[in-house]
Amino acid sequence: MYEYAIAWEWLAFAARWFHVITAIAWIGSSFYFIALDLGLVKRPHLPPGAYGEEWQVHGGGFYHIQKYLVAPAQMPEHLTWFKYESYFTWISGFLMLCIVYYGGADLFLIDRHVLDISPPVAILISLASLVFGWIVYDLLCKSPLGRNTWGLMAVLYVVLVFMAWGYTQLFTGRAAFLHLGAFTATIMSANVFMIIIPNQKIVVADLIAGRTPDPKYGQAAKQRSLHNNYLTLPVIFFMLSNHYPLAFGTAFNWVIAALVFLMGVTIRHWFNTTHARKGRPTWTWIVTLILFILIMWLSTAPKLLTGEKDTAAVAPAFQQFAGNPHFPAVKQLVATRCSMCHAAEPVYEGIVRPPKEVMLENDAEIAAHAREIYIQAGRSHAMPPGNITDITLDERKLLVAWFESAVEGKKQ
């Protein structure tokens, strides 16, 4: 049974790698086509129906690209569709969600000091929120409000801020940020799957049949592409945030999330304007810097503003680790080798916050992080970094014996 933890860790690593690869492919192609579309130049010699062209150089060769708003006079035999990058990014991301947050719901998804719910209930809430997000977003886009581009984006921003706050009332801070990224990414990928690609196929089918395509299909696809353009950078932030507890592990995390969405807009506005050759709006970087400084301040706001939570009680899911015969020795070991950094007020020089917001100062905290202690300090030598506290091989064996005997005991 304890080997399950090792296998699960490697499965999570493989899924994360897969997710990063597909995300690079999707975001890379998306950013490229946005820059290309904005940089097209209209010239008099263009073929009939061509909207603009662009000359580019890459890899030692020159590329001559032309865009048709409708279609060329003769359809090519082969069309390359950019869609699978989006689909597999979402699939791999959902796989990560299942492995890390659903498989480790008691530790990574549920914070019983926030909301005391069972893993099945938490997972159902998670799944329902993703479906809810797409339905609400799609209805807003198809409503009369959808005809007002900036009005629609303002309402969507309010929805995203509400979800940021709502997730922090349901899950751990880490899971809240991850879910906000998944919520947004689901909308983006569903835009491709449900609107952009189907609409493009309708247009192609009409052209092949000799019919004039209805412009509404292109307009809807363009609107969804615009939304995806501005949502991409915040999604990347939320997916990376699980490594940075100063972002998710504070009382003002939902406010930080709201500001991140604004930074995504200011950064993308600079690139969009620059690629369209409409100048370089440096004010966007000033605004972005101000927002980022505000985020930094919110992440370190005095705790007296927010209060402290009592986390001394061992949750039932981790009782087998706290009640194991090895636990007293493990607790002493953690106190001497780990707690100088993993504490509410670290004493190790240069450490001002506990790494990844992991604190190991009482029975509940040590028991809750049993699997991480086992993997990072028992089965591997990842912790402490550089073995700065001189943990011995025998002490690592103690951590292994503690976790494995606790897991075996629960099995029996």
Short mmCIF file of C-alpha atoms in Angstrom, two decimals:
data_model
loop_
_atom_site.label_atom_id
_atom_site.label_comp_id
_atom_site.label_asym_id
_atom_site.label_seq_id
_atom_site.Cartn_x
_atom_site.Cartn_y
_atom_site.Cartn_z
CA MET A 1 0.00 0.00 0.00
CA TYR A 2 2.78 2.48 0.81
CA GLU A 3 4.25 1.96 -2.69
CA TYR A 4 1.01 3.48 -3.91
CA ALA A 5 2.26 6.88 -2.71
CA ILE A 6 5.41 6.57 -4.83
CA ALA A 7 3.50 5.43 -7.91
CA TRP A 8 0.93 8.19 -7.42
CA GLU A 9 3.70 10.80 -7.18
CA TRP A 10 5.21 9.64 -10.48
CA LEU A 11 1.77 9.56 -12.10
CA ALA A 12 1.23 13.16 -11.01
CA PHE A 13 4.65 14.12 -12.43
CA ALA A 14 3.85 12.45 -15.77
CA ALA A 15 0.45 14.17 -15.98
CA ARG A 16 2.02 17.53 -15.13
CA TRP A 17 4.66 17.09 -17.83
CA PHE A 18 1.98 16.14 -20.36
CA HIS A 19 -0.04 19.20 -19.32
CA VAL A 20 2.91 21.56 -19.71
CA ILE A 21 3.74 20.17 -23.18
CA THR A 22 0.19 20.56 -24.47
CA ALA A 23 -0.22 23.98 -22.84
CA ILE A 24 2.95 25.24 -24.53
CA ALA A 25 1.59 24.02 -27.88
CA TRP A 26 -1.82 25.67 -27.36
CA ILE A 27 -0.63 28.96 -25.92
CA GLY A 28 2.23 29.19 -28.41
CA SER A 29 0.00 28.72 -31.45
CA SER A 30 -2.64 31.03 -29.97
CA PHE A 31 -0.19 33.86 -29.29
CA TYR A 32 1.40 33.41 -32.71
CA PHE A 33 -1.88 33.69 -34.60
CA ILE A 34 -3.01 36.67 -32.52
CA ALA A 35 0.25 38.48 -33.34
CA LEU A 36 -0.02 37.44 -36.99
CA ASP A 37 -3.63 38.57 -37.31
CA LEU A 38 -2.91 41.96 -35.75
CA GLY A 39 0.18 42.48 -37.90
CA LEU A 40 -1.39 41.81 -41.30
CA VAL A 41 -0.85 44.55 -43.88
CA LYS A 42 -3.26 45.40 -46.71
CA ARG A 43 -1.49 45.85 -50.05
CA PRO A 44 -2.92 46.57 -53.51
CA HIS A 45 -1.47 43.48 -55.21
CA LEU A 46 -3.31 41.00 -52.98
CA PRO A 47 -5.47 38.33 -54.66
CA PRO A 48 -9.27 38.82 -54.70
CA GLY A 49 -10.74 38.13 -51.26
CA ALA A 50 -7.43 38.43 -49.41
CA TYR A 51 -7.57 40.70 -46.38
CA GLY A 52 -3.87 41.18 -45.69
CA GLU A 53 -0.44 39.63 -45.80
CA GLU A 54 2.69 39.31 -43.71
CA TRP A 55 6.28 38.39 -44.52
CA GLN A 56 8.18 36.58 -41.78
CA VAL A 57 11.57 34.96 -41.39
CA HIS A 58 12.32 31.99 -39.17
CA GLY A 59 14.68 29.05 -39.15
CA GLY A 60 16.66 30.33 -42.13
CA GLY A 61 13.63 30.62 -44.41
CA PHE A 62 11.07 33.22 -45.47
CA TYR A 63 7.32 32.80 -45.10
CA HIS A 64 4.69 34.68 -47.11
CA ILE A 65 1.33 34.50 -45.30
CA GLN A 66 -2.00 35.75 -46.62
CA LYS A 67 -5.33 35.85 -44.80
CA TYR A 68 -8.78 35.51 -46.38
CA LEU A 69 -11.71 36.78 -44.34
CA VAL A 70 -14.05 34.39 -46.11
CA ALA A 71 -12.09 31.98 -48.33
CA PRO A 72 -9.91 31.91 -51.45
CA ALA A 73 -11.54 31.42 -54.84
CA GLN A 74 -10.55 27.76 -54.71
CA MET A 75 -10.44 25.82 -51.47
CA PRO A 76 -7.14 24.01 -50.81
CA GLU A 77 -7.08 20.23 -50.65
CA HIS A 78 -5.73 20.25 -47.09
CA LEU A 79 -6.53 22.51 -44.15
CA THR A 80 -4.61 22.45 -40.87
CA TRP A 81 -6.95 22.83 -37.90
CA PHE A 82 -5.49 24.12 -34.64
CA LYS A 83 -7.74 22.44 -32.10
CA TYR A 84 -6.13 19.38 -30.55
CA GLU A 85 -3.65 21.55 -28.64
CA SER A 86 -6.60 23.03 -26.77
CA TYR A 87 -8.38 19.72 -26.23
CA PHE A 88 -5.38 17.89 -24.83
CA THR A 89 -4.41 20.83 -22.63
CA TRP A 90 -7.79 20.62 -20.95
CA ILE A 91 -7.75 16.82 -20.78
CA SER A 92 -4.28 16.73 -19.22
CA GLY A 93 -5.22 19.54 -16.82
CA PHE A 94 -8.33 17.68 -15.73
CA LEU A 95 -6.19 14.56 -15.25
CA MET A 96 -3.94 16.60 -12.96
CA LEU A 97 -6.98 17.80 -11.04
CA CYS A 98 -8.12 14.20 -10.54
CA ILE A 99 -4.71 12.89 -9.50
CA VAL A 100 -3.62 15.65 -7.13
CA TYR A 101 -6.80 17.24 -5.80
CA TYR A 102 -9.39 14.48 -6.07
CA GLY A 103 -6.95 11.70 -5.18
CA GLY A 104 -5.55 13.76 -2.29
CA ALA A 105 -8.77 15.53 -1.36
CA ASP A 106 -8.25 15.35 2.42
CA LEU A 107 -4.96 17.25 2.17
CA PHE A 108 -5.06 19.39 -0.96
CA LEU A 109 -8.74 20.03 -1.64
CA ILE A 110 -10.54 20.20 1.71
CA ASP A 111 -9.82 22.63 4.52
CA ARG A 112 -12.21 21.65 7.31
CA HIS A 113 -11.58 24.98 9.01
CA VAL A 114 -13.11 26.58 5.90
CA LEU A 115 -15.84 24.04 5.13
CA ASP A 116 -16.22 20.64 6.78
CA ILE A 117 -17.26 18.38 3.90
CA SER A 118 -16.41 14.85 2.78
CA PRO A 119 -14.17 14.16 -0.24
CA PRO A 120 -17.06 12.96 -2.47
CA VAL A 121 -19.02 16.14 -1.75
CA ALA A 122 -15.97 18.33 -2.40
CA ILE A 123 -15.32 16.57 -5.71
CA LEU A 124 -18.94 16.99 -6.80
CA ILE A 125 -18.80 20.70 -5.96
CA SER A 126 -15.60 20.98 -7.97
CA LEU A 127 -17.07 19.29 -11.03
CA ALA A 128 -20.33 21.21 -10.80
CA SER A 129 -18.50 24.54 -10.64
CA LEU A 130 -16.70 23.85 -13.93
CA VAL A 131 -19.96 22.97 -15.69
CA PHE A 132 -21.69 25.97 -14.07
CA GLY A 133 -18.95 28.28 -15.31
CA TRP A 134 -19.34 27.31 -18.94
CA ILE A 135 -23.16 27.48 -18.86
CA VAL A 136 -23.22 30.96 -17.30
CA TYR A 137 -20.50 32.25 -19.61
CA ASP A 138 -22.13 30.85 -22.75
CA LEU A 139 -25.55 32.27 -21.83
CA LEU A 140 -24.02 35.71 -21.23
CA CYS A 141 -22.28 35.64 -24.61
CA LYS A 142 -25.51 34.66 -26.38
CA SER A 143 -27.62 37.21 -24.50
CA PRO A 144 -28.23 40.79 -25.73
CA LEU A 145 -25.29 41.80 -23.52
CA GLY A 146 -23.07 39.73 -25.82
CA ARG A 147 -23.38 42.39 -28.53
CA ASN A 148 -21.48 44.85 -26.32
CA THR A 149 -17.89 43.57 -26.27
CA TRP A 150 -16.54 45.63 -23.38
CA GLY A 151 -19.76 45.55 -21.38
CA LEU A 152 -19.74 41.77 -21.64
CA MET A 153 -16.10 41.59 -20.53
CA ALA A 154 -16.89 43.78 -17.51
CA VAL A 155 -19.71 41.45 -16.44
CA LEU A 156 -17.49 38.41 -17.01
CA TYR A 157 -14.85 40.00 -14.79
CA VAL A 158 -17.43 40.34 -12.00
CA VAL A 159 -18.28 36.65 -12.44
CA LEU A 160 -14.61 35.67 -12.21
CA VAL A 161 -14.10 37.75 -9.05
CA PHE A 162 -17.19 36.17 -7.50
CA MET A 163 -15.83 32.70 -8.31
CA ALA A 164 -12.46 33.66 -6.82
CA TRP A 165 -14.18 34.58 -3.57
CA GLY A 166 -16.50 31.58 -3.72
CA TYR A 167 -13.73 29.03 -4.18
CA THR A 168 -11.91 30.39 -1.11
CA GLN A 169 -15.08 29.72 0.90
CA LEU A 170 -15.12 26.08 -0.21
CA PHE A 171 -11.58 24.75 -0.55
CA THR A 172 -8.00 25.25 0.59
CA GLY A 173 -6.31 28.38 -0.74
CA ARG A 174 -4.15 26.26 -3.02
CA ALA A 175 -7.16 24.39 -4.41
CA ALA A 176 -9.12 27.64 -4.77
CA PHE A 177 -6.49 29.13 -7.08
CA LEU A 178 -6.11 25.90 -9.02
CA HIS A 179 -9.89 25.71 -9.48
CA LEU A 180 -10.06 29.32 -10.59
CA GLY A 181 -7.51 28.45 -13.27
CA ALA A 182 -9.46 25.31 -14.21
CA PHE A 183 -12.74 27.29 -14.26
CA THR A 184 -11.23 29.80 -16.68
CA ALA A 185 -9.40 27.20 -18.77
CA THR A 186 -12.61 25.19 -19.13
CA ILE A 187 -14.32 28.24 -20.61
CA MET A 188 -11.39 28.79 -22.98
CA SER A 189 -11.19 25.20 -24.19
CA ALA A 190 -14.98 24.93 -24.48
CA ASN A 191 -14.89 28.07 -26.63
CA VAL A 192 -12.66 26.20 -29.06
CA PHE A 193 -14.61 22.93 -28.90
CA MET A 194 -18.17 24.31 -28.79
CA ILE A 195 -17.99 27.56 -30.78
CA ILE A 196 -14.82 28.37 -32.71
CA ILE A 197 -14.14 25.06 -34.48
CA PRO A 198 -17.84 24.19 -35.18
CA ASN A 199 -18.43 27.67 -36.59
CA GLN A 200 -15.38 27.41 -38.81
CA LYS A 201 -16.58 24.04 -40.08
CA ILE A 202 -19.99 25.50 -40.92
CA VAL A 203 -18.31 28.28 -42.90
CA VAL A 204 -16.09 25.80 -44.78
CA ALA A 205 -19.07 23.55 -45.56
CA ASP A 206 -21.04 26.51 -46.92
CA LEU A 207 -18.15 27.57 -49.13
CA ILE A 208 -17.68 24.10 -50.53
CA ALA A 209 -21.42 23.93 -51.28
CA GLY A 210 -21.33 27.32 -53.00
CA ARG A 211 -23.38 29.08 -50.31
CA THR A 212 -22.54 32.45 -48.76
CA PRO A 213 -21.67 31.88 -45.08
CA ASP A 214 -23.67 33.72 -42.45
CA PRO A 215 -21.34 36.32 -40.88
CA LYS A 216 -22.70 35.55 -37.40
CA TYR A 217 -20.54 32.43 -37.21
CA GLY A 218 -17.34 34.35 -37.78
CA GLN A 219 -18.39 37.11 -35.38
CA ALA A 220 -19.11 34.66 -32.56
CA ALA A 221 -15.82 32.84 -33.11
CA LYS A 222 -13.90 36.13 -33.09
CA GLN A 223 -15.55 37.22 -29.84
CA ARG A 224 -14.63 33.96 -28.09
CA SER A 225 -11.07 34.19 -29.44
CA LEU A 226 -10.81 37.70 -27.97
CA HIS A 227 -11.85 36.38 -24.56
CA ASN A 228 -9.33 33.55 -24.76
CA ASN A 229 -6.66 36.09 -25.64
CA TYR A 230 -7.17 38.06 -22.43
CA LEU A 231 -7.73 35.06 -20.15
CA THR A 232 -4.57 33.12 -21.04
CA LEU A 233 -2.05 34.88 -18.79
CA PRO A 234 -4.19 34.72 -15.61
CA VAL A 235 -4.70 30.99 -16.20
CA ILE A 236 -0.92 30.50 -16.37
CA PHE A 237 -0.56 32.44 -13.10
CA PHE A 238 -3.12 30.28 -11.30
CA MET A 239 -1.59 27.05 -12.60
CA LEU A 240 1.83 28.12 -11.31
CA SER A 241 0.50 29.54 -8.04
CA ASN A 242 0.44 26.19 -6.22
CA HIS A 243 4.23 26.58 -5.85
CA TYR A 244 3.89 30.04 -4.27
CA PRO A 245 1.87 30.14 -1.05
CA LEU A 246 2.30 33.91 -0.76
CA ALA A 247 -0.28 34.03 -3.55
CA PHE A 248 -2.82 31.47 -2.38
CA GLY A 249 -2.11 31.07 1.33
CA THR A 250 -3.29 34.45 2.59
CA ALA A 251 -6.59 35.84 3.80
CA PHE A 252 -6.71 38.19 0.82
CA ASN A 253 -6.10 35.51 -1.80
CA TRP A 254 -9.35 36.16 -3.65
CA VAL A 255 -8.48 39.86 -3.93
CA ILE A 256 -5.08 38.87 -5.29
CA ALA A 257 -6.84 36.68 -7.88
CA ALA A 258 -9.04 39.62 -8.92
CA LEU A 259 -5.96 41.78 -9.48
CA VAL A 260 -4.25 39.02 -11.46
CA PHE A 261 -7.09 39.10 -14.00
CA LEU A 262 -6.51 42.84 -14.41
CA MET A 263 -2.78 42.30 -14.93
CA GLY A 264 -3.60 39.79 -17.65
CA VAL A 265 -5.58 42.50 -19.45
CA THR A 266 -2.89 45.18 -19.15
CA ILE A 267 -0.09 42.89 -20.33
CA ARG A 268 -2.04 41.50 -23.28
CA HIS A 269 -3.17 45.03 -24.23
CA TRP A 270 0.46 46.05 -24.64
CA PHE A 271 1.25 43.08 -26.88
CA ASN A 272 -1.95 43.43 -28.91
CA THR A 273 -1.38 47.13 -29.50
CA THR A 274 2.27 46.61 -30.39
CA HIS A 275 1.54 43.76 -32.81
CA ALA A 276 -1.14 45.88 -34.47
CA ARG A 277 1.49 48.62 -35.01
CA LYS A 278 -0.61 51.13 -33.06
CA GLY A 279 2.18 52.25 -30.76
CA ARG A 280 3.69 50.98 -27.53
CA PRO A 281 1.43 51.86 -24.58
CA THR A 282 4.03 51.88 -21.80
CA TRP A 283 1.35 52.94 -19.31
CA THR A 284 0.18 49.31 -19.28
CA TRP A 285 3.48 48.22 -17.68
CA ILE A 286 3.21 50.97 -15.07
CA VAL A 287 -0.30 49.81 -14.17
CA THR A 288 0.87 46.18 -14.11
CA LEU A 289 3.74 47.05 -11.77
CA ILE A 290 1.40 48.94 -9.42
CA LEU A 291 -1.00 46.00 -9.35
CA PHE A 292 1.84 43.57 -8.66
CA ILE A 293 3.17 45.70 -5.78
CA LEU A 294 -0.35 45.79 -4.35
CA ILE A 295 -0.49 42.00 -4.61
CA MET A 296 2.83 41.73 -2.77
CA TRP A 297 1.50 43.93 0.01
CA LEU A 298 -1.74 41.96 0.30
CA SER A 299 0.23 38.70 0.54
CA THR A 300 2.11 39.92 3.62
CA ALA A 301 -0.62 41.93 5.34
CA PRO A 302 -0.41 41.66 9.14
CA LYS A 303 -2.17 38.58 10.47
CA LEU A 304 -3.83 40.69 13.16
CA LEU A 305 -6.09 41.97 10.37
CA THR A 306 -7.33 38.48 9.59
CA GLY A 307 -7.06 36.48 12.79
CA GLU A 308 -5.64 32.99 13.30
CA LYS A 309 -7.29 29.62 12.87
CA ASP A 310 -7.01 26.78 15.32
CA THR A 311 -5.37 23.88 13.50
CA ALA A 312 -4.23 21.87 16.50
CA ALA A 313 -6.78 19.05 16.19
CA VAL A 314 -5.77 16.05 14.11
CA ALA A 315 -8.28 15.42 11.33
CA PRO A 316 -9.78 11.90 11.31
CA ALA A 317 -8.22 11.15 7.92
CA PHE A 318 -4.73 11.45 9.44
CA GLN A 319 -5.28 9.80 12.81
CA GLN A 320 -3.34 6.68 11.81
CA PHE A 321 -0.16 8.74 11.45
CA ALA A 322 -0.52 10.58 14.77
CA GLY A 323 -1.42 7.36 16.59
CA ASN A 324 1.43 5.29 15.15
CA PRO A 325 4.05 4.04 17.69
CA HIS A 326 6.80 5.77 15.69
CA PHE A 327 5.08 9.14 15.90
CA PRO A 328 6.69 10.48 19.13
CA ALA A 329 10.17 9.89 17.65
CA VAL A 330 9.09 11.37 14.31
CA LYS A 331 7.67 14.44 16.05
CA GLN A 332 10.98 14.98 17.82
CA LEU A 333 12.86 14.48 14.56
CA VAL A 334 10.70 17.00 12.72
CA ALA A 335 11.11 19.50 15.56
CA THR A 336 14.91 19.31 15.33
CA ARG A 337 15.36 18.96 11.56
CA CYS A 338 12.39 20.69 9.92
CA SER A 339 10.56 23.18 12.12
CA MET A 340 13.17 25.94 11.94
CA CYS A 341 11.82 26.61 8.43
CA HIS A 342 8.38 24.99 8.51
CA ALA A 343 6.97 27.22 11.23
CA ALA A 344 4.64 30.18 11.47
CA GLU A 345 7.71 32.27 12.31
CA PRO A 346 10.77 30.54 10.79
CA VAL A 347 14.03 31.02 12.62
CA TYR A 348 16.35 29.93 9.80
CA GLU A 349 18.23 32.89 8.35
CA GLY A 350 16.72 34.20 5.12
CA ILE A 351 13.39 32.34 5.54
CA VAL A 352 10.56 34.73 6.37
CA ARG A 353 7.60 32.49 5.50
CA PRO A 354 7.30 28.70 5.79
CA PRO A 355 8.18 27.11 2.42
CA LYS A 356 4.99 26.43 0.42
CA GLU A 357 3.12 27.53 3.59
CA VAL A 358 3.77 24.08 5.09
CA MET A 359 4.02 24.27 8.88
CA LEU A 360 5.12 21.29 11.00
CA GLU A 361 4.75 22.59 14.55
CA ASN A 362 2.09 20.33 16.02
CA ASP A 363 0.66 16.83 15.74
CA ALA A 364 -2.07 17.86 13.29
CA GLU A 365 0.32 19.54 10.88
CA ILE A 366 2.86 16.70 10.93
CA ALA A 367 0.18 14.04 10.46
CA ALA A 368 -1.51 15.97 7.65
CA HIS A 369 1.77 16.16 5.71
CA ALA A 370 2.81 12.56 6.36
CA ARG A 371 2.94 11.60 2.69
CA GLU A 372 5.01 14.64 1.73
CA ILE A 373 7.43 14.01 4.61
CA TYR A 374 7.71 10.37 3.54
CA ILE A 375 8.41 11.17 -0.11
CA GLN A 376 10.61 14.24 0.29
CA ALA A 377 12.60 13.37 3.40
CA GLY A 378 12.20 9.59 3.68
CA ARG A 379 12.21 7.97 0.25
CA SER A 380 14.14 10.84 -1.33
CA HIS A 381 16.67 13.37 -0.05
CA ALA A 382 14.86 16.44 -1.40
CA MET A 383 14.33 17.77 2.12
CA PRO A 384 15.94 19.46 3.85
CA PRO A 385 17.57 21.27 0.90
CA GLY A 386 21.24 20.35 0.71
CA ASN A 387 20.67 18.47 3.97
CA ILE A 388 21.39 21.71 5.79
CA THR A 389 20.12 20.29 9.10
CA ASP A 390 22.26 17.12 8.79
CA ILE A 391 19.44 14.59 8.86
CA THR A 392 20.98 11.10 9.05
CA LEU A 393 20.18 7.96 7.06
CA ASP A 394 18.79 6.34 10.21
CA GLU A 395 16.45 9.28 10.70
CA ARG A 396 15.26 8.97 7.12
CA LYS A 397 14.64 5.27 7.75
CA LEU A 398 12.53 6.26 10.77
CA LEU A 399 10.34 8.47 8.57
CA VAL A 400 9.92 5.61 6.11
CA ALA A 401 9.08 3.12 8.86
CA TRP A 402 6.55 5.53 10.38
CA PHE A 403 4.63 6.15 7.16
CA GLU A 404 4.72 2.59 5.87
CA SER A 405 3.69 1.01 9.18
CA ALA A 406 0.86 3.54 9.56
CA VAL A 407 -0.42 2.77 6.06
CA GLU A 408 -0.13 -0.98 6.63
CA GLY A 409 -1.88 -0.64 9.98
CA LYS A 410 -4.81 1.13 8.36
CA LYS A 411 -4.97 -1.60 5.72
CA GLN A 412 -5.25 -4.24 8.42
#
